[in-house]
PDB file of C-alpha atoms in Angstrom:
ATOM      1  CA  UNK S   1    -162.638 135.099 -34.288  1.00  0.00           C
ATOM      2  CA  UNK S   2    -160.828 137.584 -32.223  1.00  0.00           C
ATOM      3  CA  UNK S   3    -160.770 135.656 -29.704  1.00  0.00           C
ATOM      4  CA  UNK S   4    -159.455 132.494 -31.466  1.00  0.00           C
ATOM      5  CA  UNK S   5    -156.785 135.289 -32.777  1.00  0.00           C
ATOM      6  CA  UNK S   6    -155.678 136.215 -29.363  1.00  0.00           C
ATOM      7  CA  UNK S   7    -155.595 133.594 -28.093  1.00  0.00           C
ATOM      8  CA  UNK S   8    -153.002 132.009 -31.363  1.00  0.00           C
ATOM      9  CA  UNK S   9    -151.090 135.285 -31.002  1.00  0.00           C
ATOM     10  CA  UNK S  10    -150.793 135.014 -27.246  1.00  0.00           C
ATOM     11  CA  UNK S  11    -149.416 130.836 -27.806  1.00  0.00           C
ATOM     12  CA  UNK S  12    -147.320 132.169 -30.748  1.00  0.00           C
ATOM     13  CA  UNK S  13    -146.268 135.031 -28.473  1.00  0.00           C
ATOM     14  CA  UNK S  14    -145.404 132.603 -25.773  1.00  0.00           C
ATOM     15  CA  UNK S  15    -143.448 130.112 -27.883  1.00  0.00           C
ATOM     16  CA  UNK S  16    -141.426 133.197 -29.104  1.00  0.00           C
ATOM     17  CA  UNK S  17    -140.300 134.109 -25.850  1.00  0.00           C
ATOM     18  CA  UNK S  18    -139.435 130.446 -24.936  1.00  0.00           C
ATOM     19  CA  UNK S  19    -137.210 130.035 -27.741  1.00  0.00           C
ATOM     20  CA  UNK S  20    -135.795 133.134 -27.383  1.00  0.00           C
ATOM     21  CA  UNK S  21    -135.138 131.554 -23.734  1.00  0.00           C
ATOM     22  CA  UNK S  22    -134.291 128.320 -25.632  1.00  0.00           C
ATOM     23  CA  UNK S  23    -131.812 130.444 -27.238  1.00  0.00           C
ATOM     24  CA  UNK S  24    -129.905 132.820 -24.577  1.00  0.00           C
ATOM     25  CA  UNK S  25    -129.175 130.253 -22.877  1.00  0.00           C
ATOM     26  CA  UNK S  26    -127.798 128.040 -25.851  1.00  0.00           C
ATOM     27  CA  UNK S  27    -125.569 131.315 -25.984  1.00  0.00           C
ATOM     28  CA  UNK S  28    -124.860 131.120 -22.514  1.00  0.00           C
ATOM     29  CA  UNK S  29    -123.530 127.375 -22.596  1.00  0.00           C
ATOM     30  CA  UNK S  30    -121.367 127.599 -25.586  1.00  0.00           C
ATOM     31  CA  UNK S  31    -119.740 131.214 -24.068  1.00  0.00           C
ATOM     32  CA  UNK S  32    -119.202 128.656 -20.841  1.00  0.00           C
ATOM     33  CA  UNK S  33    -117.315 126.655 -23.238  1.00  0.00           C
ATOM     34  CA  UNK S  34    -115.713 128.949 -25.337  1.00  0.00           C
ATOM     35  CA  UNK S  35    -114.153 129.856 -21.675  1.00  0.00           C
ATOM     36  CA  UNK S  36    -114.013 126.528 -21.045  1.00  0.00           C
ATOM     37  CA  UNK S  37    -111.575 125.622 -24.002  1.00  0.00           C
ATOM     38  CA  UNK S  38    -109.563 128.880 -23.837  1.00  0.00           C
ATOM     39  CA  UNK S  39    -108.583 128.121 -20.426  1.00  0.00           C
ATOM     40  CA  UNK S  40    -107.889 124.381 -21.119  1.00  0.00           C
ATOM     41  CA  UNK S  41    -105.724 125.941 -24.655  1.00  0.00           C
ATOM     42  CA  UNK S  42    -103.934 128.311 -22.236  1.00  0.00           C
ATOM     43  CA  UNK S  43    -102.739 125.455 -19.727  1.00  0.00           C
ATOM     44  CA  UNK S  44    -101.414 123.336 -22.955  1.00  0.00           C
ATOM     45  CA  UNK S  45    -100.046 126.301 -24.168  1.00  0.00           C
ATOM     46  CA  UNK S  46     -98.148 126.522 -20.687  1.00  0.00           C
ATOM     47  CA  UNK S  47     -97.359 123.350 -20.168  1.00  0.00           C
ATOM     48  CA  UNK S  48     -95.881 122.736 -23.988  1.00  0.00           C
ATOM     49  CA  UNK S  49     -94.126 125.791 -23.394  1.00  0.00           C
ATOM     50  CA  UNK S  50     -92.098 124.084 -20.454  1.00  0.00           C
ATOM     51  CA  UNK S  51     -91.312 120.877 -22.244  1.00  0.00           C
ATOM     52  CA  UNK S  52     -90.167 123.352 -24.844  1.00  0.00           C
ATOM     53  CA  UNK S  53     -87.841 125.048 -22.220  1.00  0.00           C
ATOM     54  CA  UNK S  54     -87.042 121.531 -20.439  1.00  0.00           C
ATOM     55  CA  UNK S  55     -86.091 120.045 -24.154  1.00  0.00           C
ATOM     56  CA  UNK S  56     -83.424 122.854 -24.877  1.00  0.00           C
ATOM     57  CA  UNK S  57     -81.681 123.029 -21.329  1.00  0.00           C
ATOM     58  CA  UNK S  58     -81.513 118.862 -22.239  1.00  0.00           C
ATOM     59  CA  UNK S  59     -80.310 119.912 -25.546  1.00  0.00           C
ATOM     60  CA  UNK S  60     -77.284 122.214 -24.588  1.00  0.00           C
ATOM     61  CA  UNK S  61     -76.500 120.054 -21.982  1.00  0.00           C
ATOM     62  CA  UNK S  62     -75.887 117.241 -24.677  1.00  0.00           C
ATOM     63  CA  UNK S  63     -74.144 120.075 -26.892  1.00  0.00           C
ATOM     64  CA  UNK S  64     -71.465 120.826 -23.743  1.00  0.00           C
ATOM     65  CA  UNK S  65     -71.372 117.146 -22.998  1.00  0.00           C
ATOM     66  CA  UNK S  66     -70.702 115.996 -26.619  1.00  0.00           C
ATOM     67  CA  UNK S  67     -68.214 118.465 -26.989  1.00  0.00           C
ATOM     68  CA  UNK S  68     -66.539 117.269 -23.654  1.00  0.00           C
ATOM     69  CA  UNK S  69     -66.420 113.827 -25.324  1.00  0.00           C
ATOM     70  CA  UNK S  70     -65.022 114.831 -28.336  1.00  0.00           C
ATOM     71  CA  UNK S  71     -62.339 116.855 -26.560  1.00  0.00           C
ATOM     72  CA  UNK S  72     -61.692 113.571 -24.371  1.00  0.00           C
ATOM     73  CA  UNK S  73     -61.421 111.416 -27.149  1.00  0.00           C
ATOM     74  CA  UNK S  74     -58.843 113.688 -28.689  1.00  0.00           C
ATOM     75  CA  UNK S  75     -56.749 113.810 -25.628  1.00  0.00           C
ATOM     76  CA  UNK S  76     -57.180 109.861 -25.469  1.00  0.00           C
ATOM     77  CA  UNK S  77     -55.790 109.280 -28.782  1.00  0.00           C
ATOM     78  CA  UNK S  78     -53.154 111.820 -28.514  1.00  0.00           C
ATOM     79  CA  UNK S  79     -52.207 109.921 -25.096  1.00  0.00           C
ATOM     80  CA  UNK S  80     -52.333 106.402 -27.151  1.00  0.00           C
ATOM     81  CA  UNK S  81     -50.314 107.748 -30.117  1.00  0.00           C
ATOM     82  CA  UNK S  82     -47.273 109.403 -27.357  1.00  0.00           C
ATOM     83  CA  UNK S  83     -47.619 105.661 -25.655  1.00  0.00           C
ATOM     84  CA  UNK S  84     -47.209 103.955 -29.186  1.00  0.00           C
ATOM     85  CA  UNK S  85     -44.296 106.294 -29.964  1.00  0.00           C
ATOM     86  CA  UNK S  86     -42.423 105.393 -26.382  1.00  0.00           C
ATOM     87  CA  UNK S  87     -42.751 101.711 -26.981  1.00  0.00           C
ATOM     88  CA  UNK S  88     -41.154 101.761 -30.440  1.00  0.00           C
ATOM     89  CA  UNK S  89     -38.493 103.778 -29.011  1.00  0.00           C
ATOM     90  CA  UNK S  90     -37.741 101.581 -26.374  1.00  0.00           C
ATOM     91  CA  UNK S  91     -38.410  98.635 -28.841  1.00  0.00           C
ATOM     92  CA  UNK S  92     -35.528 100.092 -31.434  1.00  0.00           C
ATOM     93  CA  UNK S  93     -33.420 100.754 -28.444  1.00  0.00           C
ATOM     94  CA  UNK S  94     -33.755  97.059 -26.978  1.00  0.00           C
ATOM     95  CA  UNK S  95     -33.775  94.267 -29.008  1.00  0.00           C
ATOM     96  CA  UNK S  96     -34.364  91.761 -26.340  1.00  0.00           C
ATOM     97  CA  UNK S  97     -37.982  93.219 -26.657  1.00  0.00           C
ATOM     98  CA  UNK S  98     -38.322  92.183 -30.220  1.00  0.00           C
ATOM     99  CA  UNK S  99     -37.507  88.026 -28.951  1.00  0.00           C
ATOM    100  CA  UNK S 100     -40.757  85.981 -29.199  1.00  0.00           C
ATOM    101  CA  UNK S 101     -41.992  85.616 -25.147  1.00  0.00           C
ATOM    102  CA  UNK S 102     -41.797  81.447 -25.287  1.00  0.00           C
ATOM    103  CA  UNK S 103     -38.088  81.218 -26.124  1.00  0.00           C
ATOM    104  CA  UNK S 104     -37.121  79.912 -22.874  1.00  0.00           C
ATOM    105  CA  UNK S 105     -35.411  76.413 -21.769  1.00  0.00           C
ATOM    106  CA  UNK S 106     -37.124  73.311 -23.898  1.00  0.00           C
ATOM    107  CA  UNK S 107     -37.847  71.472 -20.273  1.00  0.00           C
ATOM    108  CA  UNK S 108     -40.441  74.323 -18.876  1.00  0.00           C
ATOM    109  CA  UNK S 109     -43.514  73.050 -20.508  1.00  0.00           C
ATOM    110  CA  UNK S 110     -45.983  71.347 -19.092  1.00  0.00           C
ATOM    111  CA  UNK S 111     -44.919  68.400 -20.595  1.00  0.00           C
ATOM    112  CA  UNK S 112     -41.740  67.816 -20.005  1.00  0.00           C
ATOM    113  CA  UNK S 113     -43.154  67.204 -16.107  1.00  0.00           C
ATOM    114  CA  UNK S 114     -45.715  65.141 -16.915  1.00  0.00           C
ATOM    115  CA  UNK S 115     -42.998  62.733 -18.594  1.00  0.00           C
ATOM    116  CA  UNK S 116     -42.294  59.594 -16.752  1.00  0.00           C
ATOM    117  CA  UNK S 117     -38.449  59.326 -16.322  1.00  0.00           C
ATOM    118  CA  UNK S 118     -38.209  56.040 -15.009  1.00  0.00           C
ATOM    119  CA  UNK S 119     -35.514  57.003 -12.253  1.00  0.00           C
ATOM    120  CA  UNK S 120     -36.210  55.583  -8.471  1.00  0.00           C
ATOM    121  CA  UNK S 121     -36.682  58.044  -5.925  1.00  0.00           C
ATOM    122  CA  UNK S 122     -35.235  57.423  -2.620  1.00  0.00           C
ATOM    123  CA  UNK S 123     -37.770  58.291   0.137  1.00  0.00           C
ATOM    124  CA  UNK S 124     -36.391  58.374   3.659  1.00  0.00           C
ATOM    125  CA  UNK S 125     -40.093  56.777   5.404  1.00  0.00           C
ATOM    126  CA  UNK S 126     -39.993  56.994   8.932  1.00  0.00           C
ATOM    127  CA  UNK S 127     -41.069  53.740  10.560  1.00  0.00           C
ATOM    128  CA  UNK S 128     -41.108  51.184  13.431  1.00  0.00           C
ATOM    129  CA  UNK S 129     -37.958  49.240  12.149  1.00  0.00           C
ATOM    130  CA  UNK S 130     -35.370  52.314  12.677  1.00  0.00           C
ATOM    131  CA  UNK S 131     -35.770  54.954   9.673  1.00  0.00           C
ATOM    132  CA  UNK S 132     -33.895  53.029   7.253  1.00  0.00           C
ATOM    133  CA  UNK S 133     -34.348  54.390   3.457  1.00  0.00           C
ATOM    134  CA  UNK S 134     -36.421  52.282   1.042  1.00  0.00           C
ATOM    135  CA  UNK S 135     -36.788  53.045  -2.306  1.00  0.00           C
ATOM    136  CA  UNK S 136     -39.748  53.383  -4.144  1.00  0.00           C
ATOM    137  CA  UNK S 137     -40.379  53.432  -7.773  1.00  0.00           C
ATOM    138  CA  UNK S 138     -42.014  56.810  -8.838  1.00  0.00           C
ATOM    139  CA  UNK S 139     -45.780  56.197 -10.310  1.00  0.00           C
TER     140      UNK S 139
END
């Protein structure tokens, strides 16, 4: 029986050491990725840490640029309103300003040339009889 003893001991013995094999190196790979996943954390870390730096340069540039815009716009309408207040002048000052822009002669619109008068226009035509004037009636 002490043999048969032994010999269980020895087997138990063994699988003992191979699990305590089994388990070092269990320990071993998850330590590798402990390591692993810290240096993969530190690199996001880094890298949202320069889109955090990139995002508020962008920022205060938009700050200085909206101001700039405001500043222009104010400067724009102050510009319009001095314009707005020259023209009135000038329109209280001249009242030919204040005449509607199509008051001119009846006999400039388009019209009034388009109109068949019915009057004969002499056309001097050069030919072989001498240059004597014909007249023509106008289409």
């Amino acid at each position: 029986m002490e043999k048969g003893k032994n010999v269980e001991v020895k087997t138990n013995e063994e699988d003992l050491r191979m699990k305590l094999r089994r388990l070092r190196q269990e320990i071993q790979e998850s330590r590798e990725r402990r390591i692993e996943v810290e240096i993969a954390t530190a690199v996001a870390r880094a890298a949202n840490a320069a889109l955090d730096e990139e995002l508020a340069t962008k920022m205060a540039r938009y700050a200085i640029m909206n101001e700039e815009t405001v500043a222009m716009r104010k400067e724009h309408d102050v510009f319009n309103n001095d314009i707005s207040t020259r023209l009135q002048k000038i329109r209280e000052k001249c009242s030919f300003f204040n005449q509607e822009a199509n008051n001119g002669p009846e006999d400039t619109h388009l019209r009034a040339t388009e109109e068949d008068t019915g009057e004969e226009l002499s056309i001097g035509l050069l030919s072989r009889d001498g240059g004597k004037k014909r007249t023509r009636k106008s289409p």
